[in-house]
GROMACS .gro file of C-alpha atoms in nm:
model
  423
    1MET     CA    1  -1.450  -3.377   0.637
    2PRO     CA    2  -1.395  -3.014   0.725
    3LEU     CA    3  -1.517  -2.899   1.051
    4ILE     CA    4  -1.662  -2.523   0.987
    5ALA     CA    5  -1.841  -2.285   1.224
    6LEU     CA    6  -2.079  -2.027   1.043
    7GLY     CA    7  -2.366  -1.705   1.198
    8LEU     CA    8  -2.378  -1.402   1.308
    9ASN     CA    9  -2.381  -1.255   1.587
   10HIS     CA   10  -2.494  -0.878   1.833
   11LEU     CA   11  -2.154  -0.823   1.676
   12THR     CA   12  -2.199  -0.901   1.344
   13ALA     CA   13  -2.538  -0.778   1.264
   14PRO     CA   14  -2.858  -0.561   1.368
   15VAL     CA   15  -3.151  -0.700   1.626
   16SER     CA   16  -3.351  -0.650   1.327
   17LEU     CA   17  -3.163  -0.900   1.116
   18ARG     CA   18  -3.028  -1.179   1.439
   19GLU     CA   19  -3.437  -1.159   1.445
   20GLN     CA   20  -3.592  -1.345   1.107
   21VAL     CA   21  -3.237  -1.569   1.128
   22ALA     CA   22  -3.326  -1.647   1.529
   23PHE     CA   23  -3.463  -2.024   1.616
   24ASP     CA   24  -3.741  -2.102   1.866
   25ALA     CA   25  -3.771  -2.398   2.056
   26THR     CA   26  -4.061  -2.492   1.837
   27VAL     CA   27  -3.893  -2.478   1.510
   28ALA     CA   28  -3.531  -2.589   1.596
   29PRO     CA   29  -3.547  -2.940   1.575
   30GLY     CA   30  -3.711  -3.027   1.279
   31ALA     CA   31  -3.440  -2.735   1.122
   32LEU     CA   32  -3.245  -2.922   1.205
   33GLY     CA   33  -3.360  -3.240   1.064
   34ASP     CA   34  -3.346  -3.050   0.722
   35LEU     CA   35  -3.067  -2.960   0.822
   36THR     CA   36  -2.841  -3.262   0.817
   37ARG     CA   37  -3.014  -3.384   0.547
   38GLN     CA   38  -2.893  -3.141   0.275
   39PRO     CA   39  -2.591  -3.280   0.057
   40GLY     CA   40  -2.229  -3.335   0.208
   41ILE     CA   41  -2.378  -3.248   0.543
   42GLU     CA   42  -2.260  -3.563   0.800
   43GLU     CA   43  -2.292  -3.393   1.171
   44ALA     CA   44  -2.496  -3.037   1.249
   45MET     CA   45  -2.600  -2.846   1.579
   46ILE     CA   46  -2.772  -2.509   1.574
   47LEU     CA   47  -2.730  -2.293   1.901
   48SER     CA   48  -3.051  -1.893   1.898
   49THR     CA   49  -2.975  -1.730   2.108
   50CYS     CA   50  -3.121  -1.340   2.111
   51ASN     CA   51  -2.730  -1.262   2.059
   52ARG     CA   52  -2.659  -1.460   1.812
   53THR     CA   53  -2.732  -1.793   1.573
   54GLU     CA   54  -2.507  -2.055   1.477
   55LEU     CA   55  -2.474  -2.379   1.252
   56TYR     CA   56  -2.175  -2.585   1.371
   57CYS     CA   57  -2.098  -2.827   1.019
   58SER     CA   58  -1.921  -3.111   0.976
   59VAL     CA   59  -1.953  -3.142   0.590
   60ALA     CA   60  -1.775  -3.358   0.319
   61GLU     CA   61  -1.480  -3.220   0.141
   62GLY     CA   62  -1.596  -2.993  -0.191
   63PHE     CA   63  -1.950  -2.865   0.069
   64GLU     CA   64  -1.795  -2.652   0.238
   65SER     CA   65  -2.129  -2.361   0.123
   66VAL     CA   66  -2.378  -2.605   0.212
   67PRO     CA   67  -2.490  -2.518   0.540
   68GLY     CA   68  -2.433  -2.112   0.434
   69GLN     CA   69  -2.705  -2.168   0.157
   70TRP     CA   70  -2.880  -2.380   0.357
   71LEU     CA   71  -2.950  -2.076   0.630
   72SER     CA   72  -3.054  -1.831   0.319
   73ARG     CA   73  -3.368  -2.043   0.204
   74GLN     CA   74  -3.443  -2.135   0.566
   75HIS     CA   75  -3.485  -1.810   0.689
   76ARG     CA   76  -3.670  -1.697   0.293
   77LEU     CA   77  -3.340  -1.418   0.233
   78THR     CA   78  -3.100  -1.382  -0.103
   79PRO     CA   79  -2.772  -1.469   0.020
   80GLN     CA   80  -2.687  -1.053  -0.062
   81ARG     CA   81  -2.885  -0.994   0.208
   82LEU     CA   82  -2.663  -1.220   0.455
   83ASP     CA   83  -2.363  -1.255   0.410
   84GLU     CA   84  -2.246  -0.983   0.473
   85PHE     CA   85  -2.264  -1.037   0.854
   86LEU     CA   86  -2.188  -1.369   0.876
   87TYR     CA   87  -1.857  -1.513   0.969
   88ARG     CA   88  -1.687  -1.865   0.888
   89HIS     CA   89  -1.494  -2.047   1.078
   90ASP     CA   90  -1.266  -2.310   0.936
   91GLU     CA   91  -1.156  -2.604   1.154
   92HIS     CA   92  -0.935  -2.496   1.445
   93ASP     CA   93  -1.056  -2.170   1.482
   94ALA     CA   94  -1.392  -2.351   1.447
   95VAL     CA   95  -1.248  -2.491   1.764
   96ARG     CA   96  -1.169  -2.236   1.902
   97HIS     CA   97  -1.452  -2.008   1.858
   98MET     CA   98  -1.676  -2.351   2.020
   99PHE     CA   99  -1.444  -2.272   2.311
  100ARG     CA  100  -1.450  -1.874   2.318
  101VAL     CA  101  -1.857  -1.964   2.308
  102ALA     CA  102  -1.915  -2.200   2.547
  103THR     CA  103  -1.677  -1.992   2.835
  104GLY     CA  104  -1.868  -1.661   2.786
  105LEU     CA  105  -1.575  -1.454   2.561
  106ASP     CA  106  -1.795  -1.391   2.328
  107SER     CA  107  -2.057  -1.279   2.442
  108MET     CA  108  -2.266  -0.867   2.484
  109VAL     CA  109  -2.157  -0.997   2.915
  110LEU     CA  110  -1.863  -1.134   2.857
  111GLY     CA  111  -1.836  -1.415   3.126
  112GLU     CA  112  -2.206  -1.428   3.157
  113PRO     CA  113  -2.268  -1.800   3.207
  114GLN     CA  114  -2.647  -1.827   3.054
  115ILE     CA  115  -2.436  -1.902   2.720
  116LEU     CA  116  -2.288  -2.243   2.855
  117GLY     CA  117  -2.612  -2.407   2.972
  118GLN     CA  118  -2.768  -2.279   2.599
  119VAL     CA  119  -2.512  -2.440   2.423
  120LYS     CA  120  -2.606  -2.733   2.713
  121ASP     CA  121  -2.931  -2.707   2.503
  122ALA     CA  122  -2.830  -2.776   2.150
  123TYR     CA  123  -2.637  -2.982   2.253
  124GLN     CA  124  -2.945  -3.230   2.409
  125GLN     CA  125  -3.095  -3.106   2.137
  126ALA     CA  126  -2.861  -3.193   1.822
  127ARG     CA  127  -2.811  -3.547   2.046
  128SER     CA  128  -3.231  -3.547   2.040
  129ALA     CA  129  -3.193  -3.555   1.573
  130GLN     CA  130  -2.915  -3.755   1.603
  131SER     CA  131  -2.749  -3.546   1.405
  132LEU     CA  132  -2.394  -3.594   1.570
  133ARG     CA  133  -2.143  -3.919   1.542
  134ALA     CA  134  -1.783  -3.929   1.710
  135PRO     CA  135  -1.633  -3.622   1.629
  136MET     CA  136  -1.910  -3.365   1.686
  137GLU     CA  137  -1.996  -3.565   1.949
  138ARG     CA  138  -1.575  -3.499   2.139
  139LEU     CA  139  -1.553  -3.123   2.029
  140LEU     CA  140  -1.920  -3.092   2.274
  141GLN     CA  141  -1.752  -3.261   2.565
  142HIS     CA  142  -1.455  -3.084   2.534
  143THR     CA  143  -1.593  -2.800   2.509
  144PHE     CA  144  -1.796  -2.838   2.874
  145ALA     CA  145  -1.431  -2.906   3.037
  146VAL     CA  146  -1.335  -2.658   2.883
  147ALA     CA  147  -1.571  -2.402   2.993
  148LYS     CA  148  -1.560  -2.544   3.377
  149ARG     CA  149  -1.141  -2.550   3.367
  150VAL     CA  150  -1.180  -2.135   3.218
  151ARG     CA  151  -1.532  -2.135   3.575
  152THR     CA  152  -1.220  -2.262   3.755
  153ASP     CA  153  -0.905  -2.153   3.700
  154THR     CA  154  -1.014  -1.741   3.650
  155ARG     CA  155  -1.220  -1.507   3.722
  156ILE     CA  156  -1.399  -1.465   3.456
  157GLY     CA  157  -1.700  -1.508   3.629
  158ALA     CA  158  -1.580  -1.290   3.931
  159HIS     CA  159  -1.877  -1.007   3.943
  160THR     CA  160  -2.037  -1.121   3.628
  161VAL     CA  161  -2.331  -0.893   3.504
  162SER     CA  162  -2.577  -1.021   3.290
  163VAL     CA  163  -2.788  -0.863   3.006
  164ALA     CA  164  -3.121  -0.908   3.308
  165TYR     CA  165  -2.872  -0.762   3.534
  166THR     CA  166  -2.846  -0.475   3.237
  167ALA     CA  167  -3.178  -0.453   3.200
  168VAL     CA  168  -3.225  -0.367   3.593
  169ARG     CA  169  -2.937  -0.131   3.586
  170LEU     CA  170  -2.976   0.097   3.362
  171ALA     CA  171  -3.368   0.110   3.492
  172GLU     CA  172  -3.221   0.257   3.867
  173GLN     CA  173  -3.049   0.452   3.651
  174VAL     CA  174  -3.353   0.614   3.527
  175PHE     CA  175  -3.568   0.562   3.861
  176THR     CA  176  -3.366   0.651   4.163
  177ASP     CA  177  -3.479   0.447   4.389
  178LEU     CA  178  -3.701   0.168   4.253
  179ARG     CA  179  -3.869   0.037   4.596
  180GLN     CA  180  -4.114   0.360   4.394
  181ALA     CA  181  -4.187   0.177   4.079
  182CYS     CA  182  -4.441  -0.056   3.979
  183VAL     CA  183  -4.207  -0.316   3.717
  184LEU     CA  184  -4.404  -0.508   3.512
  185LEU     CA  185  -4.132  -0.852   3.307
  186ILE     CA  186  -4.317  -0.948   3.015
  187GLY     CA  187  -4.241  -1.387   2.987
  188ALA     CA  188  -4.147  -1.668   3.241
  189GLY     CA  189  -3.811  -1.786   3.136
  190GLU     CA  190  -3.463  -1.831   3.303
  191THR     CA  191  -3.351  -1.454   3.215
  192ILE     CA  192  -3.731  -1.316   3.309
  193GLU     CA  193  -3.634  -1.479   3.679
  194LEU     CA  194  -3.237  -1.310   3.634
  195ALA     CA  195  -3.479  -0.998   3.638
  196ALA     CA  196  -3.737  -1.088   3.881
  197ARG     CA  197  -3.413  -1.200   4.145
  198HIS     CA  198  -3.249  -0.888   4.115
  199LEU     CA  199  -3.556  -0.670   4.151
  200ALA     CA  200  -3.658  -0.842   4.457
  201ASP     CA  201  -3.303  -0.734   4.594
  202LYS     CA  202  -3.436  -0.448   4.473
  203SER     CA  203  -3.747  -0.409   4.650
  204VAL     CA  204  -3.949  -0.338   4.407
  205ARG     CA  205  -4.238  -0.186   4.532
  206ARG     CA  206  -4.479  -0.397   4.293
  207LEU     CA  207  -4.394  -0.669   4.053
  208ILE     CA  208  -4.598  -0.763   3.789
  209VAL     CA  209  -4.540  -1.112   3.623
  210ALA     CA  210  -4.722  -1.189   3.230
  211ASN     CA  211  -4.635  -1.458   3.073
  212ARG     CA  212  -4.858  -1.653   2.726
  213THR     CA  213  -4.937  -1.971   2.959
  214LEU     CA  214  -5.066  -1.840   3.356
  215GLU     CA  215  -4.978  -2.144   3.504
  216ASN     CA  216  -4.605  -1.988   3.429
  217ALA     CA  217  -4.638  -1.700   3.555
  218GLN     CA  218  -4.780  -1.828   3.833
  219GLU     CA  219  -4.511  -2.007   3.973
  220LEU     CA  220  -4.224  -1.740   3.959
  221ALA     CA  221  -4.429  -1.518   4.092
  222GLY     CA  222  -4.512  -1.716   4.387
  223ARG     CA  223  -4.123  -1.689   4.448
  224TYR     CA  224  -4.077  -1.347   4.455
  225GLY     CA  225  -4.356  -1.198   4.553
  226ALA     CA  226  -4.512  -1.120   4.256
  227TYR     CA  227  -4.871  -1.049   4.072
  228ALA     CA  228  -4.939  -1.331   3.791
  229ILE     CA  229  -5.109  -1.195   3.436
  230SER     CA  230  -5.156  -1.381   3.122
  231LEU     CA  231  -5.094  -1.227   2.824
  232ALA     CA  232  -5.447  -1.112   2.818
  233ASP     CA  233  -5.485  -0.906   3.014
  234LEU     CA  234  -5.102  -0.735   2.946
  235PRO     CA  235  -5.324  -0.379   2.827
  236ARG     CA  236  -5.614  -0.367   3.142
  237HIS     CA  237  -5.266  -0.377   3.325
  238LEU     CA  238  -4.985  -0.196   3.090
  239ALA     CA  239  -5.045   0.117   3.178
  240GLU     CA  240  -4.938   0.045   3.596
  241ALA     CA  241  -4.553   0.037   3.501
  242ASP     CA  242  -4.361   0.242   3.584
  243ILE     CA  243  -4.118  -0.010   3.397
  244VAL     CA  244  -4.116  -0.339   3.228
  245ILE     CA  245  -3.930  -0.518   3.093
  246THR     CA  246  -3.931  -0.815   2.804
  247SER     CA  247  -3.820  -1.082   2.751
  248THR     CA  248  -4.043  -1.420   2.602
  249ALA     CA  249  -3.980  -1.658   2.239
  250SER     CA  250  -4.219  -1.484   2.008
  251ARG     CA  251  -4.216  -1.481   1.692
  252GLN     CA  252  -4.499  -1.226   1.659
  253PRO     CA  253  -4.469  -0.866   1.918
  254VAL     CA  254  -4.659  -0.952   2.250
  255VAL     CA  255  -4.706  -0.559   2.303
  256THR     CA  256  -4.788  -0.308   2.051
  257ARG     CA  257  -4.763   0.052   1.982
  258ARG     CA  258  -5.161   0.078   2.007
  259MET     CA  259  -5.108  -0.073   2.352
  260VAL     CA  260  -4.801   0.172   2.432
  261ALA     CA  261  -5.026   0.485   2.316
  262ASP     CA  262  -5.342   0.369   2.526
  263ALA     CA  263  -5.100   0.272   2.830
  264ILE     CA  264  -4.966   0.640   2.822
  265ALA     CA  265  -5.257   0.808   2.838
  266ALA     CA  266  -5.439   0.631   3.096
  267ARG     CA  267  -5.088   0.659   3.306
  268ARG     CA  268  -5.131   1.082   3.219
  269ARG     CA  269  -4.820   1.125   3.022
  270ARG     CA  270  -4.562   0.909   3.268
  271PRO     CA  271  -4.356   0.819   3.178
  272MET     CA  272  -4.276   0.484   3.064
  273PHE     CA  273  -3.888   0.250   3.124
  274MET     CA  274  -3.914  -0.037   2.874
  275VAL     CA  275  -3.590  -0.301   2.812
  276ASP     CA  276  -3.696  -0.557   2.544
  277ILE     CA  277  -3.381  -0.812   2.583
  278ALA     CA  278  -3.572  -1.064   2.309
  279VAL     CA  279  -3.495  -1.189   1.930
  280PRO     CA  280  -3.767  -1.136   1.793
  281ARG     CA  281  -3.828  -0.816   1.941
  282ASP     CA  282  -4.120  -0.895   2.193
  283ILE     CA  283  -4.150  -0.451   2.125
  284GLU     CA  284  -4.265  -0.254   1.822
  285ALA     CA  285  -4.071  -0.064   1.651
  286GLU     CA  286  -4.273   0.185   1.645
  287VAL     CA  287  -4.297   0.234   2.036
  288ALA     CA  288  -4.002   0.466   2.004
  289GLN     CA  289  -4.167   0.687   1.902
  290LEU     CA  290  -4.460   0.761   2.138
  291ASP     CA  291  -4.357   1.089   2.347
  292ASP     CA  292  -4.332   0.989   2.743
  293VAL     CA  293  -4.105   0.677   2.682
  294TYR     CA  294  -3.828   0.563   2.654
  295LEU     CA  295  -3.699   0.211   2.507
  296TYR     CA  296  -3.400   0.053   2.514
  297GLY     CA  297  -3.354  -0.263   2.349
  298ILE     CA  298  -3.165  -0.566   2.322
  299ASP     CA  299  -2.830  -0.371   2.159
  300ASP     CA  300  -2.886  -0.070   2.352
  301LEU     CA  301  -2.736  -0.207   2.637
  302LYS     CA  302  -2.457  -0.286   2.544
  303GLN     CA  303  -2.304   0.076   2.703
  304VAL     CA  304  -2.400  -0.007   2.970
  305ILE     CA  305  -2.271  -0.331   2.941
  306ASP     CA  306  -1.830  -0.228   2.782
  307GLU     CA  307  -1.810  -0.039   3.124
  308ASN     CA  308  -1.810  -0.411   3.314
  309ARG     CA  309  -1.601  -0.551   3.066
  310ARG     CA  310  -1.306  -0.372   3.195
  311SER     CA  311  -1.270  -0.580   3.493
  312ARG     CA  312  -1.268  -0.931   3.340
  313GLU     CA  313  -1.067  -0.845   3.024
  314LEU     CA  314  -0.785  -0.954   3.198
  315ALA     CA  315  -0.919  -1.328   3.298
  316ALA     CA  316  -1.022  -1.357   2.934
  317ARG     CA  317  -0.654  -1.319   2.860
  318GLU     CA  318  -0.616  -1.603   3.031
  319ALA     CA  319  -0.893  -1.820   2.939
  320ASP     CA  320  -0.791  -1.784   2.626
  321ALA     CA  321  -0.494  -1.911   2.673
  322ILE     CA  322  -0.650  -2.154   2.865
  323ILE     CA  323  -0.897  -2.217   2.523
  324ASP     CA  324  -0.569  -2.248   2.251
  325LEU     CA  325  -0.444  -2.524   2.466
  326GLN     CA  326  -0.752  -2.717   2.464
  327VAL     CA  327  -0.789  -2.641   2.057
  328GLU     CA  328  -0.399  -2.740   1.989
  329ARG     CA  329  -0.525  -3.120   2.201
  330TYR     CA  330  -0.873  -3.200   2.061
  331MET     CA  331  -0.787  -3.106   1.703
  332ALA     CA  332  -0.468  -3.332   1.736
  333TRP     CA  333  -0.735  -3.580   1.838
  334ARG     CA  334  -0.888  -3.515   1.503
  335ARG     CA  335  -0.622  -3.505   1.374
  336ALA     CA  336  -0.552  -3.860   1.420
  337LEU     CA  337  -0.899  -3.998   1.322
  338SER     CA  338  -0.768  -3.950   0.931
  339LEU     CA  339  -0.419  -4.132   1.007
  340ARG     CA  340  -0.405  -4.495   0.984
  341ASN     CA  341  -0.343  -4.646   1.293
  342PRO     CA  342  -0.005  -4.892   1.279
  343ALA     CA  343  -0.095  -5.012   1.596
  344VAL     CA  344  -0.381  -5.154   1.375
  345ASP     CA  345  -0.228  -5.272   1.040
  346MET     CA  346   0.101  -5.416   1.341
  347ARG     CA  347  -0.222  -5.725   1.506
  348ILE     CA  348  -0.329  -5.757   1.215
  349ALA     CA  349  -0.089  -5.878   1.055
  350ALA     CA  350   0.078  -5.990   1.371
  351GLU     CA  351  -0.246  -6.186   1.415
  352SER     CA  352  -0.232  -6.311   1.059
  353GLN     CA  353   0.080  -6.535   1.120
  354ARG     CA  354   0.014  -6.615   1.490
  355ASP     CA  355  -0.351  -6.816   1.339
  356GLU     CA  356  -0.147  -6.980   1.060
  357VAL     CA  357   0.195  -7.133   1.256
  358LEU     CA  358  -0.017  -7.221   1.520
  359ALA     CA  359  -0.211  -7.370   1.244
  360LYS     CA  360   0.079  -7.590   1.166
  361ALA     CA  361   0.183  -7.668   1.514
  362GLN     CA  362  -0.238  -7.771   1.544
  363ALA     CA  363  -0.136  -8.026   1.157
  364MET     CA  364   0.251  -8.157   1.430
  365LEU     CA  365   0.005  -8.249   1.725
  366ALA     CA  366  -0.216  -8.465   1.404
  367ARG     CA  367   0.015  -8.665   1.251
  368GLY     CA  368   0.152  -8.792   1.643
  369ARG     CA  369   0.480  -8.600   1.678
  370PRO     CA  370   0.565  -8.446   2.100
  371ALA     CA  371   0.395  -8.185   2.235
  372ASP     CA  372   0.691  -8.008   2.356
  373GLU     CA  373   0.811  -8.040   2.033
  374ALA     CA  374   0.500  -7.862   1.880
  375LEU     CA  375   0.571  -7.624   2.165
  376ALA     CA  376   0.896  -7.538   2.024
  377PHE     CA  377   0.778  -7.458   1.700
  378LEU     CA  378   0.544  -7.270   1.834
  379ALA     CA  379   0.747  -7.045   2.024
  380ASN     CA  380   1.046  -6.995   1.781
  381THR     CA  381   0.848  -6.945   1.459
  382LEU     CA  382   0.658  -6.702   1.616
  383THR     CA  383   0.901  -6.533   1.692
  384ASN     CA  384   1.089  -6.532   1.434
  385LYS     CA  385   0.772  -6.446   1.258
  386LEU     CA  386   0.706  -6.174   1.436
  387LEU     CA  387   1.071  -5.981   1.475
  388HIS     CA  388   1.127  -6.055   1.148
  389THR     CA  389   1.112  -5.749   0.903
  390PRO     CA  390   1.185  -5.485   1.298
  391SER     CA  391   1.489  -5.711   1.315
  392ALA     CA  392   1.578  -5.604   0.980
  393ARG     CA  393   1.476  -5.268   0.963
  394LEU     CA  394   1.777  -5.168   1.276
  395ARG     CA  395   2.054  -5.380   1.092
  396ASP     CA  396   1.992  -5.102   0.822
  397ALA     CA  397   1.906  -4.825   1.047
  398ALA     CA  398   2.229  -4.964   1.189
  399MET     CA  399   2.401  -4.987   0.893
  400SER     CA  400   2.350  -4.646   0.732
  401GLY     CA  401   2.335  -4.469   1.102
  402ASP     CA  402   1.968  -4.392   1.151
  403LEU     CA  403   1.989  -4.297   1.516
  404ASP     CA  404   1.607  -4.107   1.514
  405LEU     CA  405   1.580  -4.453   1.369
  406LEU     CA  406   1.726  -4.719   1.671
  407HIS     CA  407   1.598  -4.461   1.942
  408ALA     CA  408   1.244  -4.502   1.833
  409ALA     CA  409   1.257  -4.845   1.836
  410GLY     CA  410   1.422  -4.850   2.173
  411ARG     CA  411   1.133  -4.647   2.317
  412LEU     CA  412   0.857  -4.867   2.146
  413TYR     CA  413   0.994  -5.114   2.277
  414GLY     CA  414   1.060  -5.039   2.648
  415LEU     CA  415   1.416  -5.084   2.583
  416ASP     CA  416   1.639  -4.828   2.851
  417PRO     CA  417   1.806  -4.562   2.617
  418ASP     CA  418   2.114  -4.602   2.726
  419ASP     CA  419   2.067  -5.019   2.622
  420ASP     CA  420   2.285  -5.067   2.213
  421VAL     CA  421   1.988  -5.163   1.989
  422SER     CA  422   2.156  -5.197   1.726
  423ALA     CA  423   2.357  -5.506   1.796
   0.00000   0.00000   0.00000
């Protein structure tokens, strides 16, 4: 039952394609159910974030191409459109990839911690869909343990720069003093909350939070001294914003070219800095064509992020060493699943011999033979039966000089290494 990790990310695909294959929270459960019903799919989990969409699947032999075919159909893309951007990892490499993803080593921001929470969310979703069995259940638990150890034993998380922080830092480079800026945050999820926290630390002049659900915007705004509005009120407030940072789960843009053009006119051509860190994008791409608008997308943040990457590369190498060791441990456990366990066979044979001898001893008692005689028969006969085959094999090994088997038998039976097992 091969294990496969298949997907695309910020390194292999442009944002225009990543947003096409993203699964938002509303469609992911149904998509996961459909995936597990495909021929040959034994287990499955879908991980979809702003920077990646990945399928983790255990498949039957001969069905390795099914996940990729399903992904193309699911998003109405031809294989030719998708295949050049996909990567696929099998078995050992798939396990290593999952470990690296969960620890942030495969993220745009090296070592960023949010991805672990996203992997845990994907795991809970898969559990709810009952799409996991023992192998992948064990893999996910191992993944969380590895991520915790990497965080504990290395400095991969030291001075970690999140995408939200990077967006704020980029805004600070444009507006030297954020204390004079009005910032509009669109969304109310974790990324926007991180941005709000960083902006509050910078003492921005005014902070506005817009969200489809006004109550969620009010809850977030209340924590950071911001003003809350609904998305319906966005056109009326957009002109107030010097800086716009947006990250929603909308499948369609929430900020249009027309809205921004009207806002720029109302601002009398005062520049507006916009950062769209959502996938799919929240701001129409045509907004970048407007004068006095400086629009940055998720891929544009890479240059800023790379500046901070070098300081964590040593920690990343240490993390990779931990991961390599843990991959081997998991794969050893996985290989054991496919092997016939001789201990099980030995117990079955021993129990059969026990039942046979016990029946004979009980028959002796039924015929009136003394209990001591029946017990002696039971003990001696059962001992001889259990030891007959191992003793014969050891005699043959002693005669042929098979020291490996003799020493292995000594370890198996807990004998002292200096004992003469050939006697």
